mmCIF file with all atom_site columns, C-alpha atoms in Angstrom:
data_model
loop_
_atom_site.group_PDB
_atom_site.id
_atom_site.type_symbol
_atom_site.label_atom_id
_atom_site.label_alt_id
_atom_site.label_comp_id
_atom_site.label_asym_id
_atom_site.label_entity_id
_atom_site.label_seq_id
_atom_site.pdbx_PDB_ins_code
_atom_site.Cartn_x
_atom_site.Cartn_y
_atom_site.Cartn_z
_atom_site.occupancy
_atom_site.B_iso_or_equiv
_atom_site.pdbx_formal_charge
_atom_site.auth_seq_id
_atom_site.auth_comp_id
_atom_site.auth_asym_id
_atom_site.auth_atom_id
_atom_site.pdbx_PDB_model_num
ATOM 1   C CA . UNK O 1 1   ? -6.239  15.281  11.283  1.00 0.00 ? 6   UNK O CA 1
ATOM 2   C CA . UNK O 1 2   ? -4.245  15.196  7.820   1.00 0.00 ? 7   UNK O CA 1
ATOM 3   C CA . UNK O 1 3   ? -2.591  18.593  8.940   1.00 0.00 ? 8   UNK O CA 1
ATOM 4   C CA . UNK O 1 4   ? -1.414  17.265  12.505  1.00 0.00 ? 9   UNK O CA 1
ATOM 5   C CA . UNK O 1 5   ? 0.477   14.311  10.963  1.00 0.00 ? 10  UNK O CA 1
ATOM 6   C CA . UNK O 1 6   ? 4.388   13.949  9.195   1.00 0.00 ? 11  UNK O CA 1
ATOM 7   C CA . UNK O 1 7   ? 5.318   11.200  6.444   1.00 0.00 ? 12  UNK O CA 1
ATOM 8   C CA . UNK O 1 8   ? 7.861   9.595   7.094   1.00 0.00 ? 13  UNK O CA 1
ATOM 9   C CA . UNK O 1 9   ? 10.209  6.720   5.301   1.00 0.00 ? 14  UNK O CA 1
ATOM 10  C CA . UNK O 1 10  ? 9.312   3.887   7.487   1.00 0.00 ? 15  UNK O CA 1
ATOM 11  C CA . UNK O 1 11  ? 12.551  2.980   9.655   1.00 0.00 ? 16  UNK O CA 1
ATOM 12  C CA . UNK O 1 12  ? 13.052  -1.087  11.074  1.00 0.00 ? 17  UNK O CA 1
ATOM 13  C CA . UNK O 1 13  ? 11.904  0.672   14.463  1.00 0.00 ? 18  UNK O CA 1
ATOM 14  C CA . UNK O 1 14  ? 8.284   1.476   12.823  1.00 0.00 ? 19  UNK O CA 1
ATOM 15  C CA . UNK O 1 15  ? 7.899   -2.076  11.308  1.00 0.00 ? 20  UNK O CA 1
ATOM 16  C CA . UNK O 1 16  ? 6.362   -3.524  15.046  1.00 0.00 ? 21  UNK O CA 1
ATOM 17  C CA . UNK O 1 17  ? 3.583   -1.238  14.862  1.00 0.00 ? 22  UNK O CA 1
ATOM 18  C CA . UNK O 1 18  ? 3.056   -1.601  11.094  1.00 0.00 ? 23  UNK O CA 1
ATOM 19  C CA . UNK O 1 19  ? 2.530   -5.102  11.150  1.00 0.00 ? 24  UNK O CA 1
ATOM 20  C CA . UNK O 1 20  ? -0.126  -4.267  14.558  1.00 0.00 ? 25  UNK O CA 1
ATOM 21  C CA . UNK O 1 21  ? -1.824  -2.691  12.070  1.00 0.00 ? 26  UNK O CA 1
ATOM 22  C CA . UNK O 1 22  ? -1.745  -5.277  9.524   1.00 0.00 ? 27  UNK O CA 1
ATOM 23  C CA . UNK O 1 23  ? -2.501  -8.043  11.972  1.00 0.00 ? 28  UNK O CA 1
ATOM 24  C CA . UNK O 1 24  ? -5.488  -5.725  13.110  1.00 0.00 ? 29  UNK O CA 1
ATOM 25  C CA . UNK O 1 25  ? -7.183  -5.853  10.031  1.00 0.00 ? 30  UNK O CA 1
ATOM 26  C CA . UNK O 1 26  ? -5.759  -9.316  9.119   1.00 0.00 ? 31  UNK O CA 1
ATOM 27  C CA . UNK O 1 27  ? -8.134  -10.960 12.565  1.00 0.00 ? 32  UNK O CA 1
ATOM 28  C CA . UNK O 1 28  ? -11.124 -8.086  12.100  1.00 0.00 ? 33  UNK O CA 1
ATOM 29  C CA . UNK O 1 29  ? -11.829 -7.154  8.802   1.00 0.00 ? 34  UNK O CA 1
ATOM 30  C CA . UNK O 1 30  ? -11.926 -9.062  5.144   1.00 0.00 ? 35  UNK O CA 1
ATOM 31  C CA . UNK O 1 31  ? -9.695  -6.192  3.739   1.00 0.00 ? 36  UNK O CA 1
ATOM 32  C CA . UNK O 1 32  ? -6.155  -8.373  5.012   1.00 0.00 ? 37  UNK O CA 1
ATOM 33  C CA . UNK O 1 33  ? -6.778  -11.848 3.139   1.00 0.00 ? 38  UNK O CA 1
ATOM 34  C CA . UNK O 1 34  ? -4.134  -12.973 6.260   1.00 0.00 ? 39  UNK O CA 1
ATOM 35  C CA . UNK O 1 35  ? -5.887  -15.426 8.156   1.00 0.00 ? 40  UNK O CA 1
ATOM 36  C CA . UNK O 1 36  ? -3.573  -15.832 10.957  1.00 0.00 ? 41  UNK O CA 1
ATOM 37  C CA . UNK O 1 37  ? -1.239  -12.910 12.610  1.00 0.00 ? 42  UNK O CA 1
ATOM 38  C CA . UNK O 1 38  ? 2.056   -12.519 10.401  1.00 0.00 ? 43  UNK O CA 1
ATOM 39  C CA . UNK O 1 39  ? 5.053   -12.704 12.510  1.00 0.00 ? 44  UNK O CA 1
ATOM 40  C CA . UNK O 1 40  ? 7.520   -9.307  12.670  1.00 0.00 ? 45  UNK O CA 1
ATOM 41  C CA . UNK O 1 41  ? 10.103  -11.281 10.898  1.00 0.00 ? 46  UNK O CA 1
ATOM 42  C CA . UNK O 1 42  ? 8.538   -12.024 7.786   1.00 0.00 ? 47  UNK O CA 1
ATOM 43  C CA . UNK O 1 43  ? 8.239   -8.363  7.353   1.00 0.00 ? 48  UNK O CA 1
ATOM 44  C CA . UNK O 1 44  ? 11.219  -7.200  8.458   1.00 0.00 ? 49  UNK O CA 1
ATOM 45  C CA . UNK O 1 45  ? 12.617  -9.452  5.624   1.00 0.00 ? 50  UNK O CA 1
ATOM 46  C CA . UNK O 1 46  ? 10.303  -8.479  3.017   1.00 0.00 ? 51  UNK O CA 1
ATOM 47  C CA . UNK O 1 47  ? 10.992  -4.475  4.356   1.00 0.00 ? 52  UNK O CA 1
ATOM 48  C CA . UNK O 1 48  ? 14.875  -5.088  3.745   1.00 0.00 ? 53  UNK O CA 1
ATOM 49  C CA . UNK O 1 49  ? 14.712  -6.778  0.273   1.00 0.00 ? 54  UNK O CA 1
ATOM 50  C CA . UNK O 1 50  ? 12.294  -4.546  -1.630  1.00 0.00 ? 55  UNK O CA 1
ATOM 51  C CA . UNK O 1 51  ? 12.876  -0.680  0.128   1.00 0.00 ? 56  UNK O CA 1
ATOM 52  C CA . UNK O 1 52  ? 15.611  0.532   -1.745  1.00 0.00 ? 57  UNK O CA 1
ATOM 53  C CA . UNK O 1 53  ? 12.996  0.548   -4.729  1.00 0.00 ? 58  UNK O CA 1
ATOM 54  C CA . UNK O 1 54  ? 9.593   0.256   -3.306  1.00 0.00 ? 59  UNK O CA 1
ATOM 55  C CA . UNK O 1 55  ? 8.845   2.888   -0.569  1.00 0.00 ? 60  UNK O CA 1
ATOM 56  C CA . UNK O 1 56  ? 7.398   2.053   3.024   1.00 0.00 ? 61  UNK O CA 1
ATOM 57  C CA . UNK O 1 57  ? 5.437   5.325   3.701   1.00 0.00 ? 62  UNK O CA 1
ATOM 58  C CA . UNK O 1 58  ? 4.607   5.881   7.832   1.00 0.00 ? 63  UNK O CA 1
ATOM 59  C CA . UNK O 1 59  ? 1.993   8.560   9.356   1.00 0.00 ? 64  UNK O CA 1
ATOM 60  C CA . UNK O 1 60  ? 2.988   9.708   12.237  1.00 0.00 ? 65  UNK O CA 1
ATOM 61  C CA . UNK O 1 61  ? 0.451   11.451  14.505  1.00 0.00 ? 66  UNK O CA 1
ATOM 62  C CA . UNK O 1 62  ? 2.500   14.319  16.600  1.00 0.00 ? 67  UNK O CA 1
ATOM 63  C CA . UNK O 1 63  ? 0.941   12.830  19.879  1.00 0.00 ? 68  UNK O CA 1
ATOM 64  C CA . UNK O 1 64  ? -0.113  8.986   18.913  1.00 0.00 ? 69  UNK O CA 1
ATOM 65  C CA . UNK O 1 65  ? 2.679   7.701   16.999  1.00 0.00 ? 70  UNK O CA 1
ATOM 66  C CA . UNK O 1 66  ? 2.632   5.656   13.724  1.00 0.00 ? 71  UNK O CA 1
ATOM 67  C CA . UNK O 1 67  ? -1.287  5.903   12.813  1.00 0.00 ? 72  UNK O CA 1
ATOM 68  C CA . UNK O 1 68  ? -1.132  4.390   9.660   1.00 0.00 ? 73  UNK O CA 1
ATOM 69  C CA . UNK O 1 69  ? 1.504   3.150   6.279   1.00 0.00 ? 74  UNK O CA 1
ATOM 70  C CA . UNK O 1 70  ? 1.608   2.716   2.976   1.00 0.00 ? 75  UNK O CA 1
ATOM 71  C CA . UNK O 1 71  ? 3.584   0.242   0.895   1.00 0.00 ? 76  UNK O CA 1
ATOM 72  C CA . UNK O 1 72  ? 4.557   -0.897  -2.632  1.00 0.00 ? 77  UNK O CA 1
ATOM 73  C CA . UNK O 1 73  ? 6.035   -4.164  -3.832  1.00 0.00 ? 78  UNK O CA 1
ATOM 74  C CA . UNK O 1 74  ? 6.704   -5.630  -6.730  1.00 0.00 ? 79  UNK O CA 1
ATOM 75  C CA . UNK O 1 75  ? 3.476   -6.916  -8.885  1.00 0.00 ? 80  UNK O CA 1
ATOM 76  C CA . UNK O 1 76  ? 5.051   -10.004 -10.286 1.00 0.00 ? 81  UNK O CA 1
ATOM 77  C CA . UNK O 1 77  ? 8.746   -11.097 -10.089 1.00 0.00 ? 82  UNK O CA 1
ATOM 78  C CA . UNK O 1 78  ? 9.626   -11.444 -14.013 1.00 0.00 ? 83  UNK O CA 1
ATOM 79  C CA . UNK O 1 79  ? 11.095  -8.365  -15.785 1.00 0.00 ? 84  UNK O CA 1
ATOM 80  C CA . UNK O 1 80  ? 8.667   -6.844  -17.697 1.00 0.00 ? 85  UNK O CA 1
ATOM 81  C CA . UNK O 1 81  ? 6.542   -6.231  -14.893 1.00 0.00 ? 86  UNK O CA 1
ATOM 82  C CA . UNK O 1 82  ? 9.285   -3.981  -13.583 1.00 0.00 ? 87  UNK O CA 1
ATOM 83  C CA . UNK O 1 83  ? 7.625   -1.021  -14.302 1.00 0.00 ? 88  UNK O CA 1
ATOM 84  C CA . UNK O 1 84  ? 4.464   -1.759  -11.967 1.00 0.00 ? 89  UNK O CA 1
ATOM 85  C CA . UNK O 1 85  ? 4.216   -2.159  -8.282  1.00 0.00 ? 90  UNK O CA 1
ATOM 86  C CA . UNK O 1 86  ? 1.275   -3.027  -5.871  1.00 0.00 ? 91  UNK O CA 1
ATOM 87  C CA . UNK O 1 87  ? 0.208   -0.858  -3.119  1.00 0.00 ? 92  UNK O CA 1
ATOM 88  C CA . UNK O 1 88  ? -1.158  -1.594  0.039   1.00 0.00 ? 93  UNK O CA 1
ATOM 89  C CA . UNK O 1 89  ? -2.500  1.446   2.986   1.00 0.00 ? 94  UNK O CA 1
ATOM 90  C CA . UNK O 1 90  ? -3.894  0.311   6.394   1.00 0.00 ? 95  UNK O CA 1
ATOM 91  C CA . UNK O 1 91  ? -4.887  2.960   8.964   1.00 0.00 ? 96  UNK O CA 1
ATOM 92  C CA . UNK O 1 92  ? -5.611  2.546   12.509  1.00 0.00 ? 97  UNK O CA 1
ATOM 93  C CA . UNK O 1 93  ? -9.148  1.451   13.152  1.00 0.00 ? 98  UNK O CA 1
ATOM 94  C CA . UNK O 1 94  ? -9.288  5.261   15.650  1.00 0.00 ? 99  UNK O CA 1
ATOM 95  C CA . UNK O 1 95  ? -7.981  7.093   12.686  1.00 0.00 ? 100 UNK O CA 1
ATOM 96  C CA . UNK O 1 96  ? -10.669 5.656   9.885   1.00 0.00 ? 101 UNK O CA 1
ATOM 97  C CA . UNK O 1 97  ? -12.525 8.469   7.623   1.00 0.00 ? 102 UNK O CA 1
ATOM 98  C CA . UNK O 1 98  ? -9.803  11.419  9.128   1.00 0.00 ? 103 UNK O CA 1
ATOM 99  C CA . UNK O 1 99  ? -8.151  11.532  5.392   1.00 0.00 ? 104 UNK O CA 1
ATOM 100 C CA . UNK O 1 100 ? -4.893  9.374   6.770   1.00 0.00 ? 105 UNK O CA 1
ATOM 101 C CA . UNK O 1 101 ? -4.908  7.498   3.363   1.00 0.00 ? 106 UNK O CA 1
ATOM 102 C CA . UNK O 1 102 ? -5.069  10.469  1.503   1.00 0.00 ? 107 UNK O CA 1
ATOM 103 C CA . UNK O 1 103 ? -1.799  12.075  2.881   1.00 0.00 ? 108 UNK O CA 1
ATOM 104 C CA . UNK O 1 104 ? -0.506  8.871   2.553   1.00 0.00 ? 109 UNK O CA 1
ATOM 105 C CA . UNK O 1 105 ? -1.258  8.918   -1.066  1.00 0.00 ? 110 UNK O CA 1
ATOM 106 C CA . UNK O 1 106 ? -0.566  12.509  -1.943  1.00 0.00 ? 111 UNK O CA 1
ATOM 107 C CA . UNK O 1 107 ? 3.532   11.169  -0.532  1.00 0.00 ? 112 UNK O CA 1
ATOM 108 C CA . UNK O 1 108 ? 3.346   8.104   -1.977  1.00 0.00 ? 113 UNK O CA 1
ATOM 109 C CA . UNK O 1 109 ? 1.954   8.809   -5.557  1.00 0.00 ? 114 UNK O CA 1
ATOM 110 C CA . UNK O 1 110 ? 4.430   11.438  -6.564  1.00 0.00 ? 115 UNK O CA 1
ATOM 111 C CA . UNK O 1 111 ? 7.429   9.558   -5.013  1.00 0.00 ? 116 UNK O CA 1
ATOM 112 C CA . UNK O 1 112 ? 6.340   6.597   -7.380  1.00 0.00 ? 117 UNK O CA 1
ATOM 113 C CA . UNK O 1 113 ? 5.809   8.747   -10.556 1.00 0.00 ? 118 UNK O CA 1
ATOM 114 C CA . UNK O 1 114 ? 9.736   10.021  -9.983  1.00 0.00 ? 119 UNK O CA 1
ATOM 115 C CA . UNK O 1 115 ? 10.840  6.867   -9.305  1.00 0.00 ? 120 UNK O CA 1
ATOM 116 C CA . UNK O 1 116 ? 10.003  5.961   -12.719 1.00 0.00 ? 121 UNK O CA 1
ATOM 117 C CA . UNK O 1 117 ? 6.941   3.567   -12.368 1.00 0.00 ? 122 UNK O CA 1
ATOM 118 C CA . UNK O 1 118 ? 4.411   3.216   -15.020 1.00 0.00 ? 123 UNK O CA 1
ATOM 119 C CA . UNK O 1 119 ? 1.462   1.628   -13.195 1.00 0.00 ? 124 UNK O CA 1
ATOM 120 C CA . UNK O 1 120 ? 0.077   0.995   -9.847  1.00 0.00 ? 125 UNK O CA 1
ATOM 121 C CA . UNK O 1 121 ? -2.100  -1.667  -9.114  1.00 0.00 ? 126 UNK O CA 1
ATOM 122 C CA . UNK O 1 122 ? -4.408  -1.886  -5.661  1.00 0.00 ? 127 UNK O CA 1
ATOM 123 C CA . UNK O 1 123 ? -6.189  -5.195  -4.711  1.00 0.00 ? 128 UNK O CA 1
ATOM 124 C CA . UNK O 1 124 ? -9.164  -4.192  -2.700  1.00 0.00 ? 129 UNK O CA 1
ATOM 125 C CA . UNK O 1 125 ? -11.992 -6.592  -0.965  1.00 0.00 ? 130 UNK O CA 1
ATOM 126 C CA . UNK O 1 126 ? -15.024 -5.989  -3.236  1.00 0.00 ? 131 UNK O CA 1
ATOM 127 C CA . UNK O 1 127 ? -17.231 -3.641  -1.826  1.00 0.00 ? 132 UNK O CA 1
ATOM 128 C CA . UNK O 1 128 ? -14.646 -2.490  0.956   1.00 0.00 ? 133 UNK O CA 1
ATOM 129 C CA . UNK O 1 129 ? -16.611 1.211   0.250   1.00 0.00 ? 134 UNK O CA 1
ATOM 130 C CA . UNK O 1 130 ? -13.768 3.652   2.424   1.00 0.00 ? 135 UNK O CA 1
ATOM 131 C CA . UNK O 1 131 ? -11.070 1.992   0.363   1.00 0.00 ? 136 UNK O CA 1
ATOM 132 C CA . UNK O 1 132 ? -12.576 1.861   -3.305  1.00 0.00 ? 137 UNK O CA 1
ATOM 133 C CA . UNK O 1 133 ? -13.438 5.442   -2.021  1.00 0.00 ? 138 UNK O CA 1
ATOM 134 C CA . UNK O 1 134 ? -9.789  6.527   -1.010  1.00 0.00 ? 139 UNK O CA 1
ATOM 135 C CA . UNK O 1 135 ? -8.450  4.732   -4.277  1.00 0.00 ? 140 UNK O CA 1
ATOM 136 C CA . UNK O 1 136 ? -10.867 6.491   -6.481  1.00 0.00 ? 141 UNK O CA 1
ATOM 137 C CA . UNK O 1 137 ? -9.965  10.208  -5.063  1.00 0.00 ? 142 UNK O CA 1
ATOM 138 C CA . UNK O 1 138 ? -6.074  8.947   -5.673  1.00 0.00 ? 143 UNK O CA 1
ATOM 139 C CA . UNK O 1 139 ? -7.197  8.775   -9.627  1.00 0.00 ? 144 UNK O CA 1
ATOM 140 C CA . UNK O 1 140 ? -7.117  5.087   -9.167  1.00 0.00 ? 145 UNK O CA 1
ATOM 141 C CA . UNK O 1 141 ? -9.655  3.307   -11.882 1.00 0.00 ? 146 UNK O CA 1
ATOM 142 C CA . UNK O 1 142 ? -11.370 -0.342  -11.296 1.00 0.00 ? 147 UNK O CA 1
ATOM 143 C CA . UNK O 1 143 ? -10.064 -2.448  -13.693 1.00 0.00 ? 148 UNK O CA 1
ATOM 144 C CA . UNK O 1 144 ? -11.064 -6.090  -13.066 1.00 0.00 ? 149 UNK O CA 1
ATOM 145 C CA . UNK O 1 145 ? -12.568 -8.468  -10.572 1.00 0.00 ? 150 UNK O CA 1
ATOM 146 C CA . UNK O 1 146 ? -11.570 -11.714 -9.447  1.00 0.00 ? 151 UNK O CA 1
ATOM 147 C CA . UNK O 1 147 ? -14.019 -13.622 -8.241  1.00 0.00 ? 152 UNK O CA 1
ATOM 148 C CA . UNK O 1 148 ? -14.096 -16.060 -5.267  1.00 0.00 ? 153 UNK O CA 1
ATOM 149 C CA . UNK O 1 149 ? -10.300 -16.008 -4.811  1.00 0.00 ? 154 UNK O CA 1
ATOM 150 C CA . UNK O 1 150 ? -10.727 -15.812 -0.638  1.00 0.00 ? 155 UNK O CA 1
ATOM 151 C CA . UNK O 1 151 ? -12.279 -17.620 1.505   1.00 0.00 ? 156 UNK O CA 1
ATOM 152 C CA . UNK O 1 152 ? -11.866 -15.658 4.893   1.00 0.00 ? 157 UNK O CA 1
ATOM 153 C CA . UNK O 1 153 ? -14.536 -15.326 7.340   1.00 0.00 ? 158 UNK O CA 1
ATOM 154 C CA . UNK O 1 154 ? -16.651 -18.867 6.330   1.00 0.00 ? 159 UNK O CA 1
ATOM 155 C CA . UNK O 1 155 ? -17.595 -16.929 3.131   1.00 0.00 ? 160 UNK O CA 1
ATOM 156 C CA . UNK O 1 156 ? -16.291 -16.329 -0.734  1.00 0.00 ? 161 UNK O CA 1
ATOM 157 C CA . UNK O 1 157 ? -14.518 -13.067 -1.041  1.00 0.00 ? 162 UNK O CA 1
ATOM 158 C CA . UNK O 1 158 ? -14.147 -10.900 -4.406  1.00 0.00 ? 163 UNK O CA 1
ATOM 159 C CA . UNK O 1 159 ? -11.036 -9.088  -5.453  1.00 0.00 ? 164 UNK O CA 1
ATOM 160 C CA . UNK O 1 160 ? -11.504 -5.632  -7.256  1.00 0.00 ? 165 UNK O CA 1
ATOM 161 C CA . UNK O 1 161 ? -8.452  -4.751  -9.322  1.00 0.00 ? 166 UNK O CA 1
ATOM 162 C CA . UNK O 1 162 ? -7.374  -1.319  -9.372  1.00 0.00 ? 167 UNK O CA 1
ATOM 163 C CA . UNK O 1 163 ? -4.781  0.956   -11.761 1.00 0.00 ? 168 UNK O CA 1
ATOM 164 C CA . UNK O 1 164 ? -3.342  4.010   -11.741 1.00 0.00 ? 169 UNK O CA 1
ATOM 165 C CA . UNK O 1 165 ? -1.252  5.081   -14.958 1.00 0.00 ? 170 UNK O CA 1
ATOM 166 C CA . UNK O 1 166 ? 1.626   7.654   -13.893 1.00 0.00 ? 171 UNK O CA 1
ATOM 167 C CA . UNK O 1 167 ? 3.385   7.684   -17.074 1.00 0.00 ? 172 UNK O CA 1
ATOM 168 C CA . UNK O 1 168 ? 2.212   8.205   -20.514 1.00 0.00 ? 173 UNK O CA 1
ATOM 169 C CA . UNK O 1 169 ? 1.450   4.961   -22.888 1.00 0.00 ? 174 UNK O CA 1
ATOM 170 C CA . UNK O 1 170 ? 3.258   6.160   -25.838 1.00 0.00 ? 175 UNK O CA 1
ATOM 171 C CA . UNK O 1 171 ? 6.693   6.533   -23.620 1.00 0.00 ? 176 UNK O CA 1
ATOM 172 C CA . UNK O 1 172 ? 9.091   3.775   -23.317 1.00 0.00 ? 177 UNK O CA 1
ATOM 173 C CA . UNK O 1 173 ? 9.981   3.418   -19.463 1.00 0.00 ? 178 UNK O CA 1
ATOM 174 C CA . UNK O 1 174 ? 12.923  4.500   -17.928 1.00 0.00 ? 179 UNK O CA 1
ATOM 175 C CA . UNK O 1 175 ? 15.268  2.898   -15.396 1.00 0.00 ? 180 UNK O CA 1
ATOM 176 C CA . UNK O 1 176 ? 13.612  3.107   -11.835 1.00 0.00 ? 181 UNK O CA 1
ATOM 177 C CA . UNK O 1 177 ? 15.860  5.350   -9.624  1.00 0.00 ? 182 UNK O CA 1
ATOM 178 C CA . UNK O 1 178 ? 16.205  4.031   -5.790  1.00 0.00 ? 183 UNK O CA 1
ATOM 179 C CA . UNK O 1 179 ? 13.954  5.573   -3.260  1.00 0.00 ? 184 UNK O CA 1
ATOM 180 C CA . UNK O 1 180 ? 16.579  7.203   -1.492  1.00 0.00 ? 185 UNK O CA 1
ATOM 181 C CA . UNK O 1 181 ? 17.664  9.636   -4.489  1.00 0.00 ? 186 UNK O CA 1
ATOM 182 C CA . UNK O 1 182 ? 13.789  10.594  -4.865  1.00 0.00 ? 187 UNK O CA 1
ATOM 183 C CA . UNK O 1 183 ? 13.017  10.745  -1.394  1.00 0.00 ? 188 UNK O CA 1
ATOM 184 C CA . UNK O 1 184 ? 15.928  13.842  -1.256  1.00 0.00 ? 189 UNK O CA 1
ATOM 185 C CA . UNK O 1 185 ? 13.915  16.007  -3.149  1.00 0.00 ? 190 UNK O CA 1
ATOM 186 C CA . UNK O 1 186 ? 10.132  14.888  -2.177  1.00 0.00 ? 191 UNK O CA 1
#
């Protein structure tokens, strides 16, 4: 599979089928802490204020379409935390265990280390095995849990916490350059 798909920069035409996806996991999994579908809006929105410095990743299957996406936004609003941004990757349910995620991350990953960011940070459902799995082969170590911060499915759900350092400790961070002067040369 990996081979018969192209990454793309997601355009506002892909965002209807990325937020299927989310909403797909969202209703049938605990992975999505969404508890009711997210309107198209809401993302759209979210798509157009954080792009130009958080890429929106697309895998597109030559005969299928958009089979999966992967995301980054900011970690926490306040300035310090510039340096580190959150990831998200959802695949369609048919295209589970076909290494999607992987090509996802082997565009993503690199893009994000030439942008300038430091660290990456993954929330993942404790015990959600393919995606501690997929995270781990990224170079992605557990860091932390938090504990009963979802209800979702008339049970408690954990939060792992997962990092991935791009940038050496003892270097002071540079300025972030936009996704579309990295993208150029990916």
């Amino acid at each position: 599979m990996p081979h018969e798909i192209k990454i793309d920069l997601a355009a506002q035409s892909d965002l209807p089928r990325v937020v299927e996806l989310s909403n797909w996991a969202a209703k049938h999994t605990p992975a999505n802490f969404a508890t009711q579908p997210e309107p198209l809006e809401q993302w759209v929105a979210a798509w157009q204020e954080t792009r130009q410095y958080h890429p929106w990743l697309v895998a597109r299957s030559l005969d299928k379409g958009v089979i999966g996406f992967a995301k980054t936004s900011p970690h926490r609003s306040r300035g310090a935390y510039r340096w580190t941004a959150e990831v998200s990757v959802y695949i369609d349910p048919e295209s589970h265990g076909k290494g999607v995620g992987t090509v996802l991350y082997r565009t993503l990953i690199p893009l994000l280390r030439a942008q300038g960011y430091v660290t990456l940070l993954a929330g993942i459902y404790a015990g959600h095995e393919p995606s501690e799995r997929l995270h781990m082969r990224a170079g992605f170590v557990r860091c932390g849990t938090f504990h009963r911060v979802g209800w979702k499915f008339d049970r408690w759900c954990d939060v792992g916490y997962w990092e991935l350092h791009l940038q050496p400790a003892e270097n002071a961070p540079r300025a972030l350059r936009p996704v579309s002067e990295v993208w150029a040369f990916s």
